[in-house]
């Protein structure tokens, strides 16, 4: 992998590349079914729906509409007409929201998602996108992809923590330090991988590894 400011180039053969959810590593996608989330009393089908709902902390009905969709792509598309109501600092906080969403996905699907991430070994994880060079990377030719690949880098960030001696810290997911981080007009709760911890209050979040130097 080479680095040119924010854009990175990935060699396909040396990377774990995913696009379709039915592929071997399709579960890495936010669109993948089979990784349900539980946010307090609220059930969310996919991390994509959760991420999209977080755009609209001041619009409970929009959040409910997004989360009620059976398809993650429908949840994303249904949110588009309301983009004018996106929180004003969205571009500044969206990576933090995505990092949190992925960690919630792991905590709520500990064995399944953990095993999938560890199966990628030490390879670069890359979302193969048709045009999104921010979250994913776009094919230059048959052999190389280019983009910021922020989603892939966040997944690698979690994978490295899973390999560390502090991997159990990932079983507790505190909400990010974002103003008005709300779902259905209520602050987002701490998420626990193990139900026996649900009544414990965590004051300080465990320190997280970050692959993003500008945070």
GROMACS .gro file of N, CA, C and O in nm, residues 67-121:
model
  220
   67UNK      N    1  -3.480   0.325   1.055
   67UNK     CA    2  -3.457   0.200   1.128
   67UNK      C    3  -3.566   0.097   1.099
   67UNK      O    4  -3.542  -0.024   1.109
   68UNK      N    5  -3.683   0.140   1.059
   68UNK     CA    6  -3.792   0.046   1.031
   68UNK      C    7  -3.776  -0.027   0.898
   68UNK      O    8  -3.844  -0.128   0.875
   69UNK      N    9  -3.687   0.019   0.813
   69UNK     CA   10  -3.671  -0.042   0.681
   69UNK      C   11  -3.607  -0.181   0.693
   69UNK      O   12  -3.513  -0.201   0.769
   70UNK      N   13  -3.656  -0.274   0.615
   70UNK     CA   14  -3.603  -0.410   0.619
   70UNK      C   15  -3.471  -0.421   0.544
   70UNK      O   16  -3.387  -0.506   0.575
   71UNK      N   17  -3.452  -0.337   0.444
   71UNK     CA   18  -3.330  -0.341   0.363
   71UNK      C   19  -3.238  -0.226   0.400
   71UNK      O   20  -3.283  -0.111   0.410
   72UNK      N   21  -3.108  -0.251   0.420
   72UNK     CA   22  -3.015  -0.142   0.452
   72UNK      C   23  -3.002  -0.042   0.338
   72UNK      O   24  -2.986   0.078   0.363
   73UNK      N   25  -3.010  -0.089   0.214
   73UNK     CA   26  -3.004   0.004   0.102
   73UNK      C   27  -3.127   0.093   0.099
   73UNK      O   28  -3.119   0.213   0.071
   74UNK      N   29  -3.243   0.036   0.130
   74UNK     CA   30  -3.365   0.116   0.137
   74UNK      C   31  -3.354   0.219   0.249
   74UNK      O   32  -3.395   0.334   0.234
   75UNK      N   33  -3.297   0.179   0.362
   75UNK     CA   34  -3.278   0.272   0.473
   75UNK      C   35  -3.192   0.391   0.428
   75UNK      O   36  -3.222   0.507   0.460
   76UNK      N   37  -3.088   0.362   0.354
   76UNK     CA   38  -3.000   0.469   0.304
   76UNK      C   39  -3.073   0.558   0.205
   76UNK      O   40  -3.066   0.682   0.213
   77UNK      N   41  -3.144   0.497   0.111
   77UNK     CA   42  -3.212   0.575   0.007
   77UNK      C   43  -3.328   0.656   0.064
   77UNK      O   44  -3.352   0.769   0.022
   78UNK      N   45  -3.399   0.600   0.161
   78UNK     CA   46  -3.511   0.671   0.222
   78UNK      C   47  -3.466   0.796   0.297
   78UNK      O   48  -3.542   0.891   0.316
   79UNK      N   49  -3.340   0.795   0.341
   79UNK     CA   50  -3.290   0.911   0.416
   79UNK      C   51  -3.252   1.028   0.326
   79UNK      O   52  -3.246   1.142   0.371
   80UNK      N   53  -3.228   1.001   0.198
   80UNK     CA   54  -3.174   1.104   0.109
   80UNK      C   55  -3.262   1.228   0.095
   80UNK      O   56  -3.210   1.340   0.093
   81UNK      N   57  -3.394   1.215   0.085
   81UNK     CA   58  -3.476   1.336   0.072
   81UNK      C   59  -3.468   1.429   0.193
   81UNK      O   60  -3.508   1.546   0.184
   82UNK      N   61  -3.415   1.378   0.304
   82UNK     CA   62  -3.411   1.457   0.427
   82UNK      C   63  -3.270   1.507   0.459
   82UNK      O   64  -3.245   1.556   0.569
   83UNK      N   65  -3.179   1.498   0.362
   83UNK     CA   66  -3.041   1.534   0.389
   83UNK      C   67  -3.026   1.679   0.436
   83UNK      O   68  -2.929   1.713   0.503
   84UNK      N   69  -3.120   1.765   0.401
   84UNK     CA   70  -3.113   1.905   0.447
   84UNK      C   71  -3.125   1.915   0.599
   84UNK      O   72  -3.088   2.016   0.658
   85UNK      N   73  -3.176   1.808   0.662
   85UNK     CA   74  -3.190   1.806   0.808
   85UNK      C   75  -3.075   1.732   0.877
   85UNK      O   76  -3.079   1.707   0.998
   86UNK      N   77  -2.973   1.698   0.800
   86UNK     CA   78  -2.853   1.635   0.857
   86UNK      C   79  -2.790   1.727   0.960
   86UNK      O   80  -2.787   1.850   0.942
   87UNK      N   81  -2.739   1.672   1.068
   87UNK     CA   82  -2.674   1.754   1.169
   87UNK      C   83  -2.565   1.838   1.104
   87UNK      O   84  -2.491   1.789   1.017
   88UNK      N   85  -2.550   1.965   1.141
   88UNK     CA   86  -2.461   2.056   1.069
   88UNK      C   87  -2.314   2.019   1.074
   88UNK      O   88  -2.237   2.059   0.986
   89UNK      N   89  -2.274   1.942   1.174
   89UNK     CA   90  -2.133   1.904   1.185
   89UNK      C   91  -2.106   1.763   1.133
   89UNK      O   92  -2.005   1.701   1.166
   90UNK      N   93  -2.195   1.712   1.048
   90UNK     CA   94  -2.187   1.572   1.005
   90UNK      C   95  -2.053   1.537   0.942
   90UNK      O   96  -1.994   1.433   0.973
   91UNK      N   97  -2.003   1.621   0.852
   91UNK     CA   98  -1.876   1.589   0.787
   91UNK      C   99  -1.762   1.580   0.888
   91UNK      O  100  -1.665   1.508   0.866
   92UNK      N  101  -1.775   1.652   0.997
   92UNK     CA  102  -1.670   1.651   1.100
   92UNK      C  103  -1.680   1.528   1.189
   92UNK      O  104  -1.577   1.477   1.236
   93UNK      N  105  -1.802   1.478   1.213
   93UNK     CA  106  -1.819   1.368   1.310
   93UNK      C  107  -1.846   1.233   1.245
   93UNK      O  108  -1.849   1.131   1.315
   94UNK      N  109  -1.864   1.228   1.114
   94UNK     CA  110  -1.910   1.103   1.052
   94UNK      C  111  -1.813   0.986   1.069
   94UNK      O  112  -1.857   0.871   1.080
   95UNK      N  113  -1.683   1.012   1.072
   95UNK     CA  114  -1.589   0.902   1.093
   95UNK      C  115  -1.602   0.847   1.235
   95UNK      O  116  -1.599   0.726   1.257
   96UNK      N  117  -1.620   0.935   1.332
   96UNK     CA  118  -1.641   0.891   1.470
   96UNK      C  119  -1.769   0.809   1.481
   96UNK      O  120  -1.774   0.708   1.553
   97UNK      N  121  -1.874   0.852   1.410
   97UNK     CA  122  -2.000   0.778   1.413
   97UNK      C  123  -1.983   0.641   1.348
   97UNK      O  124  -2.034   0.540   1.399
   98UNK      N  125  -1.911   0.635   1.238
   98UNK     CA  126  -1.888   0.507   1.171
   98UNK      C  127  -1.805   0.414   1.259
   98UNK      O  128  -1.835   0.294   1.270
   99UNK      N  129  -1.701   0.467   1.322
   99UNK     CA  130  -1.619   0.385   1.411
   99UNK      C  131  -1.706   0.326   1.522
   99UNK      O  132  -1.698   0.207   1.553
  100UNK      N  133  -1.791   0.409   1.581
  100UNK     CA  134  -1.880   0.363   1.687
  100UNK      C  135  -1.977   0.257   1.634
  100UNK      O  136  -1.999   0.154   1.698
  101UNK      N  137  -2.034   0.279   1.516
  101UNK     CA  138  -2.130   0.185   1.458
  101UNK      C  139  -2.066   0.048   1.436
  101UNK      O  140  -2.127  -0.057   1.462
  102UNK      N  141  -1.942   0.047   1.388
  102UNK     CA  142  -1.872  -0.080   1.365
  102UNK      C  143  -1.840  -0.151   1.496
  102UNK      O  144  -1.848  -0.274   1.505
  103UNK      N  145  -1.807  -0.075   1.598
  103UNK     CA  146  -1.778  -0.135   1.728
  103UNK      C  147  -1.904  -0.189   1.793
  103UNK      O  148  -1.900  -0.292   1.862
  104UNK      N  149  -2.016  -0.123   1.770
  104UNK     CA  150  -2.144  -0.176   1.816
  104UNK      C  151  -2.176  -0.306   1.742
  104UNK      O  152  -2.223  -0.404   1.802
  105UNK      N  153  -2.150  -0.308   1.613
  105UNK     CA  154  -2.171  -0.430   1.533
  105UNK      C  155  -2.091  -0.546   1.591
  105UNK      O  156  -2.141  -0.659   1.601
  106UNK      N  157  -1.967  -0.519   1.629
  106UNK     CA  158  -1.884  -0.623   1.689
  106UNK      C  159  -1.938  -0.667   1.824
  106UNK      O  160  -1.951  -0.787   1.851
  107UNK      N  161  -1.969  -0.572   1.910
  107UNK     CA  162  -2.017  -0.606   2.044
  107UNK      C  163  -2.146  -0.687   2.040
  107UNK      O  164  -2.166  -0.779   2.121
  108UNK      N  165  -2.233  -0.655   1.946
  108UNK     CA  166  -2.362  -0.724   1.935
  108UNK      C  167  -2.353  -0.857   1.861
  108UNK      O  168  -2.448  -0.935   1.862
  109UNK      N  169  -2.240  -0.880   1.795
  109UNK     CA  170  -2.221  -1.003   1.718
  109UNK      C  171  -2.078  -1.053   1.742
  109UNK      O  172  -2.002  -1.076   1.648
  110UNK      N  173  -2.043  -1.067   1.869
  110UNK     CA  174  -1.904  -1.084   1.909
  110UNK      C  175  -1.834  -1.199   1.838
  110UNK      O  176  -1.731  -1.179   1.772
  111UNK      N  177  -1.886  -1.318   1.847
  111UNK     CA  178  -1.817  -1.433   1.788
  111UNK      C  179  -1.815  -1.425   1.636
  111UNK      O  180  -1.710  -1.444   1.572
  112UNK      N  181  -1.928  -1.395   1.577
  112UNK     CA  182  -1.941  -1.398   1.432
  112UNK      C  183  -1.856  -1.291   1.364
  112UNK      O  184  -1.781  -1.318   1.270
  113UNK      N  185  -1.866  -1.167   1.411
  113UNK     CA  186  -1.793  -1.058   1.346
  113UNK      C  187  -1.645  -1.062   1.384
  113UNK      O  188  -1.558  -1.032   1.301
  114UNK      N  189  -1.616  -1.099   1.507
  114UNK     CA  190  -1.476  -1.112   1.550
  114UNK      C  191  -1.404  -1.215   1.464
  114UNK      O  192  -1.293  -1.190   1.414
  115UNK      N  193  -1.465  -1.331   1.445
  115UNK     CA  194  -1.402  -1.436   1.366
  115UNK      C  195  -1.381  -1.393   1.222
  115UNK      O  196  -1.278  -1.425   1.160
  116UNK      N  197  -1.476  -1.319   1.167
  116UNK     CA  198  -1.463  -1.272   1.030
  116UNK      C  199  -1.347  -1.173   1.017
  116UNK      O  200  -1.267  -1.180   0.923
  117UNK      N  201  -1.337  -1.081   1.111
  117UNK     CA  202  -1.226  -0.984   1.108
  117UNK      C  203  -1.091  -1.053   1.122
  117UNK      O  204  -0.996  -1.022   1.049
  118UNK      N  205  -1.081  -1.148   1.213
  118UNK     CA  206  -0.953  -1.217   1.233
  118UNK      C  207  -0.916  -1.305   1.114
  118UNK      O  208  -0.798  -1.332   1.090
  119UNK      N  209  -1.017  -1.348   1.039
  119UNK     CA  210  -0.992  -1.429   0.920
  119UNK      C  211  -0.918  -1.351   0.812
  119UNK      O  212  -0.855  -1.410   0.724
  120UNK      N  213  -0.922  -1.219   0.821
  120UNK     CA  214  -0.851  -1.136   0.722
  120UNK      C  215  -0.700  -1.132   0.748
  120UNK      O  216  -0.625  -1.075   0.668
  121UNK      N  217  -0.657  -1.191   0.860
  121UNK     CA  218  -0.515  -1.201   0.897
  121UNK      C  219  -0.452  -1.062   0.901
  121UNK      O  220  -0.503  -0.974   0.970
   0.00000   0.00000   0.00000
